[in-house]
JSON list of C-alpha atoms in Angstrom, two decimals:
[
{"chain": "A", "resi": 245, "resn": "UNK", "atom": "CA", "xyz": [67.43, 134.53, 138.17]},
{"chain": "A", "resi": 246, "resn": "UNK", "atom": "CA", "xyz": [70.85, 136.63, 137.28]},
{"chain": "A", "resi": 247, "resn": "UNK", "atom": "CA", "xyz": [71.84, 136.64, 133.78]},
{"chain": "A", "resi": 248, "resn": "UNK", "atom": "CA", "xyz": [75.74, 135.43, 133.92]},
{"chain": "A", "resi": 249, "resn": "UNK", "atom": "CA", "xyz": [77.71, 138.25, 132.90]},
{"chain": "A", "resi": 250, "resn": "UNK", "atom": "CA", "xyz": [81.96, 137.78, 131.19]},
{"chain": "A", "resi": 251, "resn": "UNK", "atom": "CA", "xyz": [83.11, 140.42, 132.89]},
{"chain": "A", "resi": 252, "resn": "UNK", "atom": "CA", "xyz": [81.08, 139.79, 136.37]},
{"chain": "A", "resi": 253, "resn": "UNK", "atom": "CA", "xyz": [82.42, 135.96, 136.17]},
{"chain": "A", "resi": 254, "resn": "UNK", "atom": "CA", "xyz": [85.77, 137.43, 135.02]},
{"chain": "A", "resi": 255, "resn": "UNK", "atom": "CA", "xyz": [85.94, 140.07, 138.00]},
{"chain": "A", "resi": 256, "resn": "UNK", "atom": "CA", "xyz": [84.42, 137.33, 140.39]},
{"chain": "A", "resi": 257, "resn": "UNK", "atom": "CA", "xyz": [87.63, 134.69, 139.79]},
{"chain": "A", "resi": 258, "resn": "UNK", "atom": "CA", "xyz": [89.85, 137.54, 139.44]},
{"chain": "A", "resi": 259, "resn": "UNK", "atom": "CA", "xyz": [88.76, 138.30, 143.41]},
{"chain": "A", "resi": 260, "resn": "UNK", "atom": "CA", "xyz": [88.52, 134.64, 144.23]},
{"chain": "A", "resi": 261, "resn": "UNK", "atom": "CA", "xyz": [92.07, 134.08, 143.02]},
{"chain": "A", "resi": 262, "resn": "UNK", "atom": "CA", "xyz": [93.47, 136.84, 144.95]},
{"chain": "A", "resi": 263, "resn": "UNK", "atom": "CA", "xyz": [91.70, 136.14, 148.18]},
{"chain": "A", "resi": 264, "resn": "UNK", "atom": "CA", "xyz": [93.44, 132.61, 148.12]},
{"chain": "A", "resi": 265, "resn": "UNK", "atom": "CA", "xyz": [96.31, 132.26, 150.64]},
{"chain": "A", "resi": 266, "resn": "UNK", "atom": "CA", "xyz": [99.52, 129.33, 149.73]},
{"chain": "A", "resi": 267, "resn": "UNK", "atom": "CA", "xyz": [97.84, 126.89, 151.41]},
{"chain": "A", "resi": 268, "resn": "UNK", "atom": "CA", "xyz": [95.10, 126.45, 149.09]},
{"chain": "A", "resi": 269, "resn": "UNK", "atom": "CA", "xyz": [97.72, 127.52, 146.09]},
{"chain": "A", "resi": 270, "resn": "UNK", "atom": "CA", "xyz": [99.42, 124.40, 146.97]},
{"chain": "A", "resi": 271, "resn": "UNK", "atom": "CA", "xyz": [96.01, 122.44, 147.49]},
{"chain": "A", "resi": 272, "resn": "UNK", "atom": "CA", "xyz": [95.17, 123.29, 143.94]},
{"chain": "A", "resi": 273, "resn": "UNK", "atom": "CA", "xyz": [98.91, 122.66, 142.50]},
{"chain": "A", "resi": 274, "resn": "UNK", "atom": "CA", "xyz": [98.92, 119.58, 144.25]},
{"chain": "A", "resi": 275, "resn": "UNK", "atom": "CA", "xyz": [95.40, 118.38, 141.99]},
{"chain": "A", "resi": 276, "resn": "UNK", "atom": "CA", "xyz": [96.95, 119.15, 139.03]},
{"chain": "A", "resi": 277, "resn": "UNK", "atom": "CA", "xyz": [99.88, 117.57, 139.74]},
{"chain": "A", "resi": 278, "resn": "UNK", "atom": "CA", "xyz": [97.95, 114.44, 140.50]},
{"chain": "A", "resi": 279, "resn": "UNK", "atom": "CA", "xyz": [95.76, 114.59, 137.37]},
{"chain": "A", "resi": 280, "resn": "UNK", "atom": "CA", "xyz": [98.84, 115.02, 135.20]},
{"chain": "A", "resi": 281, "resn": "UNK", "atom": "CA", "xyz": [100.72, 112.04, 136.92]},
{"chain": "A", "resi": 282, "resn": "UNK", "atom": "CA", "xyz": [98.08, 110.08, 136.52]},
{"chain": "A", "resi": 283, "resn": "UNK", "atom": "CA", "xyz": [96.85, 110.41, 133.06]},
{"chain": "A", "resi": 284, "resn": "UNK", "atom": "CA", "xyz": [100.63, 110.07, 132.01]},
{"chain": "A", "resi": 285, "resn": "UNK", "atom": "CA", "xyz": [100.52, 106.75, 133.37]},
{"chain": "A", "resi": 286, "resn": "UNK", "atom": "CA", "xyz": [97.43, 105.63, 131.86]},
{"chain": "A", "resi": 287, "resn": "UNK", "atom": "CA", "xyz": [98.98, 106.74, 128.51]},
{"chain": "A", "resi": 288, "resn": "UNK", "atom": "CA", "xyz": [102.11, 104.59, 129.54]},
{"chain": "A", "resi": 289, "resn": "UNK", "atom": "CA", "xyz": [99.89, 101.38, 130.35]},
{"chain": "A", "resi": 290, "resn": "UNK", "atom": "CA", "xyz": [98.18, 101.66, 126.81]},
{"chain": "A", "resi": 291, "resn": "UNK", "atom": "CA", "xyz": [101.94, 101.66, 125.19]},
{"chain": "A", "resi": 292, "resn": "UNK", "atom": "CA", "xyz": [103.34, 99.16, 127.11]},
{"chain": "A", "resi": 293, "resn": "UNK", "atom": "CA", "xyz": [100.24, 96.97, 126.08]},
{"chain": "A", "resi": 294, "resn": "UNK", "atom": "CA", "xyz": [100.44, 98.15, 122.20]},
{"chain": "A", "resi": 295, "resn": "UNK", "atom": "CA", "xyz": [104.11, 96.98, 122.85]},
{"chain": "A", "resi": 296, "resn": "UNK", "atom": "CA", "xyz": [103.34, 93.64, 124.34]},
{"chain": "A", "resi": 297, "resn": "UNK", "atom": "CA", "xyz": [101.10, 93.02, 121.26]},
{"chain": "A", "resi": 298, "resn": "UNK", "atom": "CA", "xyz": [103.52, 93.93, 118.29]},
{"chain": "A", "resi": 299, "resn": "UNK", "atom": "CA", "xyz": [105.21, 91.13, 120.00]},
{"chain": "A", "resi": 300, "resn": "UNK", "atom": "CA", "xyz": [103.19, 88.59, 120.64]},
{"chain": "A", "resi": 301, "resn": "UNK", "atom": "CA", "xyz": [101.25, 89.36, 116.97]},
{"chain": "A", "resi": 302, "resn": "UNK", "atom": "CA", "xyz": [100.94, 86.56, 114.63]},
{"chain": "A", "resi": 303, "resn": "UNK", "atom": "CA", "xyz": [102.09, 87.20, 111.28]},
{"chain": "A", "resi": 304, "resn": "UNK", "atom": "CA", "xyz": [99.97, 85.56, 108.30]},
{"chain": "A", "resi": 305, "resn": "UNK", "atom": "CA", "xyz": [100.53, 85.75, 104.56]},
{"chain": "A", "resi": 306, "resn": "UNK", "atom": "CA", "xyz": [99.00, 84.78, 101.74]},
{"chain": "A", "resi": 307, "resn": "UNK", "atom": "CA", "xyz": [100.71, 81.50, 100.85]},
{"chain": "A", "resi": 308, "resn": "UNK", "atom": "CA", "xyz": [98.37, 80.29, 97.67]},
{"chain": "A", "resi": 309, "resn": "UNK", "atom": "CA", "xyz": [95.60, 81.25, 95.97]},
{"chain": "A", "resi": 310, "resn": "UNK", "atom": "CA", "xyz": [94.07, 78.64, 93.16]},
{"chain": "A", "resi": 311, "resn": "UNK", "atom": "CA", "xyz": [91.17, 78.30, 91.10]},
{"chain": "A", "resi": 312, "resn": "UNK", "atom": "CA", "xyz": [89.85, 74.51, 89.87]},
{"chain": "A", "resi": 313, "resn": "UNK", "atom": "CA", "xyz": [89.97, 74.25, 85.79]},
{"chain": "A", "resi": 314, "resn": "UNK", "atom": "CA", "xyz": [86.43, 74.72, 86.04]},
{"chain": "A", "resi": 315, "resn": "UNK", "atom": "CA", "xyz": [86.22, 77.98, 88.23]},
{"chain": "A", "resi": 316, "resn": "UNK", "atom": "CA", "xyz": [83.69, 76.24, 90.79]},
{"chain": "A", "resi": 317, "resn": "UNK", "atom": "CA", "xyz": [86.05, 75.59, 93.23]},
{"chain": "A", "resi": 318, "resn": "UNK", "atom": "CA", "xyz": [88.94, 77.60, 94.97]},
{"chain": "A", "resi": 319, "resn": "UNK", "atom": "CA", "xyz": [91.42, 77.25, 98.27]},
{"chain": "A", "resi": 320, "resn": "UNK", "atom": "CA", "xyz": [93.23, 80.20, 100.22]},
{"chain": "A", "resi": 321, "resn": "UNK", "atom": "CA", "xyz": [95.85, 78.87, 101.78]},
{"chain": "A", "resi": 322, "resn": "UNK", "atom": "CA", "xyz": [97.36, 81.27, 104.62]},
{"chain": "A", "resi": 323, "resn": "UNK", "atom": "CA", "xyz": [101.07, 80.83, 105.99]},
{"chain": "A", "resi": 324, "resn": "UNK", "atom": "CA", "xyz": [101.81, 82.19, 109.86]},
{"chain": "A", "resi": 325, "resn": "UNK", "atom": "CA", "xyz": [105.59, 83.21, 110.01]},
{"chain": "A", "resi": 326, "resn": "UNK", "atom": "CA", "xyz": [104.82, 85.19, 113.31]},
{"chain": "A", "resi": 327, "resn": "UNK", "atom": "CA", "xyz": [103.69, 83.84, 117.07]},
{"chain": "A", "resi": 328, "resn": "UNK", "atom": "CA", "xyz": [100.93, 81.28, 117.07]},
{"chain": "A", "resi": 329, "resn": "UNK", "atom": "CA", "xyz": [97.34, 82.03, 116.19]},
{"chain": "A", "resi": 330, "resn": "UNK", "atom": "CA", "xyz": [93.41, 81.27, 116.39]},
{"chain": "A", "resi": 331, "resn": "UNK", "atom": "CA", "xyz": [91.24, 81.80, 113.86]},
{"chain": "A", "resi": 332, "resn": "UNK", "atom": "CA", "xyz": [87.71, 83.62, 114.81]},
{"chain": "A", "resi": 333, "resn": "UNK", "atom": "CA", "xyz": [86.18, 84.84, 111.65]},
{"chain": "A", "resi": 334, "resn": "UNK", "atom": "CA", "xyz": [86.35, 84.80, 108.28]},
{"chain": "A", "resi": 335, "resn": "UNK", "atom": "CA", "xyz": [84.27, 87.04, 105.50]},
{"chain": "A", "resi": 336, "resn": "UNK", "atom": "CA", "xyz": [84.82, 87.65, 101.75]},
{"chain": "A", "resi": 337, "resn": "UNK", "atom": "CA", "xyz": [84.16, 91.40, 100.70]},
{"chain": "A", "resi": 338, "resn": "UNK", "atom": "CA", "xyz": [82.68, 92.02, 96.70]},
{"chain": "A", "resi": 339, "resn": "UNK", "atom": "CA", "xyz": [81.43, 88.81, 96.53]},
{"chain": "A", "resi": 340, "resn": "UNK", "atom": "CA", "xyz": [78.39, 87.06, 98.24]},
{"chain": "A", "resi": 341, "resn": "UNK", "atom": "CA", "xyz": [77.77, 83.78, 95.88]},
{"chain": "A", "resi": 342, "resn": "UNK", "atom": "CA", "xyz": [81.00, 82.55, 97.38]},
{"chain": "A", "resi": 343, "resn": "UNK", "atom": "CA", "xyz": [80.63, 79.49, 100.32]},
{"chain": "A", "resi": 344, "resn": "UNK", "atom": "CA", "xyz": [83.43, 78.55, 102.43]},
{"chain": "A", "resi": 345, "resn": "UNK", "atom": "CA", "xyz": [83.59, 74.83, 102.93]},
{"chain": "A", "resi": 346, "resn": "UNK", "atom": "CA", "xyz": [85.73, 74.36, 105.82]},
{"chain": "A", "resi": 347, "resn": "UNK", "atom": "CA", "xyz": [85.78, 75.25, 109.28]},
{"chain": "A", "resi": 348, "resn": "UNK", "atom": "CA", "xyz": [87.47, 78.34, 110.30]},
{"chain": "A", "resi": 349, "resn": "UNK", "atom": "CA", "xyz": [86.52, 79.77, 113.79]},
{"chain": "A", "resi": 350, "resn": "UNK", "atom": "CA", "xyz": [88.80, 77.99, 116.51]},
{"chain": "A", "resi": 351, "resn": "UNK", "atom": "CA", "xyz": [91.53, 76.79, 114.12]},
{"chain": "A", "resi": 352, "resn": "UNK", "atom": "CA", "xyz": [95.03, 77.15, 115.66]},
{"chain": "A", "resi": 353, "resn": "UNK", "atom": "CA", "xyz": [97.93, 77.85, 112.92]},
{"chain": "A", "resi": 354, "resn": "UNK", "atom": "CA", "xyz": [101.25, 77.73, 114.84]},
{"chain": "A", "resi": 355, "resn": "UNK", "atom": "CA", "xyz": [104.24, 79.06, 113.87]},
{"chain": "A", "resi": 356, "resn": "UNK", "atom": "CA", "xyz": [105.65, 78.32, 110.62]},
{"chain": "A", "resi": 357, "resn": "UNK", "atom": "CA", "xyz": [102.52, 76.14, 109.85]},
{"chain": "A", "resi": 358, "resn": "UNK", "atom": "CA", "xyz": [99.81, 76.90, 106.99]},
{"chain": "A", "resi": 359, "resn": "UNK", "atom": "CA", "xyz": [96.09, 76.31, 106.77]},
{"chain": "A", "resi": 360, "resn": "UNK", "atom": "CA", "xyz": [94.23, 75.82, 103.65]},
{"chain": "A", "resi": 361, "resn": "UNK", "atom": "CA", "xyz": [90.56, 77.11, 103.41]},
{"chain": "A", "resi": 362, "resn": "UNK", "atom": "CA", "xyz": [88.26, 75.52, 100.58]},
{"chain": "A", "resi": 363, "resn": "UNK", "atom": "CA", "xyz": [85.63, 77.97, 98.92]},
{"chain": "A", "resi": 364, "resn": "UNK", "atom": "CA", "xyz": [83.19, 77.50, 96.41]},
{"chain": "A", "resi": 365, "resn": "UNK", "atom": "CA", "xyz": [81.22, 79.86, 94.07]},
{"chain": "A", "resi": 366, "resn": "UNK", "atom": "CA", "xyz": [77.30, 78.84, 94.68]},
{"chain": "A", "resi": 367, "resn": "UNK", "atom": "CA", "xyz": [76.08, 81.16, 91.95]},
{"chain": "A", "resi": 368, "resn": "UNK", "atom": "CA", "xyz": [76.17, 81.21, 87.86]},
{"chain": "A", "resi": 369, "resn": "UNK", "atom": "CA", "xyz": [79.69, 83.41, 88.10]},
{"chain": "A", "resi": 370, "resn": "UNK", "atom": "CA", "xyz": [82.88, 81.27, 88.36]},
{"chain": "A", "resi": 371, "resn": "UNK", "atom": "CA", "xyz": [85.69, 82.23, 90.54]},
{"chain": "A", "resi": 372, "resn": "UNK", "atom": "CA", "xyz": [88.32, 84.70, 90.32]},
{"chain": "A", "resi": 373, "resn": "UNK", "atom": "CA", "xyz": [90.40, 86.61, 92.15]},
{"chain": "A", "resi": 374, "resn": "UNK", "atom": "CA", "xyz": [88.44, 89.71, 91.97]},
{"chain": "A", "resi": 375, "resn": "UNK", "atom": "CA", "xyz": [87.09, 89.83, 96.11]},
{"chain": "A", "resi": 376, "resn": "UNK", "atom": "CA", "xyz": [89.38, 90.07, 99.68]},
{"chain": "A", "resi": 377, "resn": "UNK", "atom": "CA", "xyz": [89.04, 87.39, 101.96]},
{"chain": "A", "resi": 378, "resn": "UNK", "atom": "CA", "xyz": [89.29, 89.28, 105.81]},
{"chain": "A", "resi": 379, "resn": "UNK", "atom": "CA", "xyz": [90.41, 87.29, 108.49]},
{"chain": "A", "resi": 380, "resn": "UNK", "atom": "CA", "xyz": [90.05, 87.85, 111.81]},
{"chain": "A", "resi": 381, "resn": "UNK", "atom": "CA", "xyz": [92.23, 85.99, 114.47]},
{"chain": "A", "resi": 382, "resn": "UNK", "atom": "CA", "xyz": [93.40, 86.03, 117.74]},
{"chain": "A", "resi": 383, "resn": "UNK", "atom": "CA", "xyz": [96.88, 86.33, 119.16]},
{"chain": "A", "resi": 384, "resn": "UNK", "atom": "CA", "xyz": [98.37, 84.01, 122.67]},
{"chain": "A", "resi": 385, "resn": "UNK", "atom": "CA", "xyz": [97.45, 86.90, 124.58]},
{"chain": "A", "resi": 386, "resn": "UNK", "atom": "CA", "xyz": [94.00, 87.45, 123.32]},
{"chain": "A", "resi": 387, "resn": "UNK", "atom": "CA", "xyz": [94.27, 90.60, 121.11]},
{"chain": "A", "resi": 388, "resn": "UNK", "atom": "CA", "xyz": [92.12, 90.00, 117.73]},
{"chain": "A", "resi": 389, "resn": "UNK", "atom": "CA", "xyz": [93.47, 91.13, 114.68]},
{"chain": "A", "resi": 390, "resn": "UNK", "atom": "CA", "xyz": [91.74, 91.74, 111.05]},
{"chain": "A", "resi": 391, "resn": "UNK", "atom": "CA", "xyz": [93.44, 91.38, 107.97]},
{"chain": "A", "resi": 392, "resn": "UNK", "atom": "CA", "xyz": [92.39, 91.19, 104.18]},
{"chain": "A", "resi": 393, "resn": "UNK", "atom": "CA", "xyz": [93.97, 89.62, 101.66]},
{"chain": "A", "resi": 394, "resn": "UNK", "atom": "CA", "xyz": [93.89, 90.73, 98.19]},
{"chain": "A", "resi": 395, "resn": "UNK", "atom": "CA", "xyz": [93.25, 88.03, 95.98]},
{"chain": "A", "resi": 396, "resn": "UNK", "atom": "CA", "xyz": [93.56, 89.96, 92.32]},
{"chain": "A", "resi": 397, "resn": "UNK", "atom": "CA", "xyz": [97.16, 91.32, 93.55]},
{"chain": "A", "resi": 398, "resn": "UNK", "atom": "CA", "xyz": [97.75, 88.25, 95.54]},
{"chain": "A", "resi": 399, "resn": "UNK", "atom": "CA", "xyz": [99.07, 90.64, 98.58]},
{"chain": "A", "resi": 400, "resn": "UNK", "atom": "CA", "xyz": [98.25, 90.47, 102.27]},
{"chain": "A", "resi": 401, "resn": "UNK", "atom": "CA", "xyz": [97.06, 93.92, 103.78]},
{"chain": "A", "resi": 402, "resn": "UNK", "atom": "CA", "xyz": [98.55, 94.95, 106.89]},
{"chain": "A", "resi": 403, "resn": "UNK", "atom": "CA", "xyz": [96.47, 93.47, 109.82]},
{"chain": "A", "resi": 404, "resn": "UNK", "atom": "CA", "xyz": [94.42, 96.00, 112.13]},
{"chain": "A", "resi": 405, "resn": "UNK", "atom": "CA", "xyz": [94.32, 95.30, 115.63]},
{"chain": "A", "resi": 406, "resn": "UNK", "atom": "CA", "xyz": [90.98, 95.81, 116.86]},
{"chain": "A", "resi": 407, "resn": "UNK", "atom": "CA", "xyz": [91.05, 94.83, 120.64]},
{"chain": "A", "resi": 408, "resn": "UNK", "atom": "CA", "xyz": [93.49, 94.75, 123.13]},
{"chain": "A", "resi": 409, "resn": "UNK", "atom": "CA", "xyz": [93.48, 91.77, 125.38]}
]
C-alpha cells in the first residue's frame, strides 16, 4: 500500500484541477451554490422559529413569596403577564426536605392570572428563602421554557428556552 505523500496529493489536485474543462467548473460552482443556499435557509427557518417563540413566550414573575409564623409552611405564588401557559415541572434547587403540596404539571395560568403553589419543609429545618424554585412550562405553541426564581432576592431569572416546538 502507497504511503500518501503532501506534495504527491498536492501535485495530483493541482493536475486534476487543470485537466477540468467549464463544464465541470460550472458542475462544481453549481454544488456549492446549492449547499450555500440551502444551509442559509435552514439558518433562516431556525430564526423565524426563535422569532415566533419570543412571541408567543409566556412571561411569569414572582408575585409572592411567604413563610407561615411557624416556618413549616410556605406558598410561591407566580403571576403570568405574557401569552398563556402550562405548567410541566417544578423542582427546588439547595434544598431537598422541602414537599410541594399542590399539583403543578398540567396547570394552565392565562394571561394576567396567578397560581399559588403550597410547599412544606418535611425535615427539622424551617423555611426560608434560601433555595430557587425552577419552573418549567410550556408555551401555546409547545416550546418549554425553564425559569428559577430566587427566593432570598425575591427576583425571577430570565427563562431558558429549552425546546423548540
Amino acid at each position: 500500500m502507497e504511503e500518501i505523500n503532501p506534495e504527491n496529493l498536492l501535485s495530483t489536485i493541482n493536475e486534476f484541477t487543470q485537466s477540468m474543462g467549464p463544464l465541470e467548473w460550472s458542475i462544481a460552482g453549481g454544488g456549492i451554490a446549492i449547499i450555500l443556499l440551502l444551509a442559509a435557509s435552514l439558518s433562516a427557518g431556525k430564526r423565524r422559529k426563535r422569532r415566533q417563540a419570543q412571541q408567543a413566550a409566556p412571561s411569569l414573575e414572582l408575585d409572592a413569596f411567604q413563610v407561615s409564623p411557624l416556618g413549616r409552611d410556605a406558598y410561591f405564588k407566580v403571576m403570568n403577564n405574557g401569552q398563556p401557559a402550562r405548567l410541566s415541572n417544578l423542582s427546588i434547587k439547595g434544598r431537598k426536605d422541602i414537599a410541594v403540596k399542590n399539583a403543578v404539571a398540567g396547570q394552565e395560568i392565562q394571561t394576567g392570572e396567578s397560581y399559588r403553589i403550597l410547599l412544606e419543609a418535611t425535615g427539622a429545618r424551617k423555611l426560608a428563602g434560601d433555595f430557587v424554585i425552577e419552573l418549567s412550562y410550556v408555551d401555546l405553541i409547545g416550546n418549554v421554557y425553564q425559569q428559577g426564581f430566587a427566593l432570598n432576592q425575591q427576583v425571577a431569572k430570565q427563562p431558558r428556552l429549552v425546546r423548540l416546538a
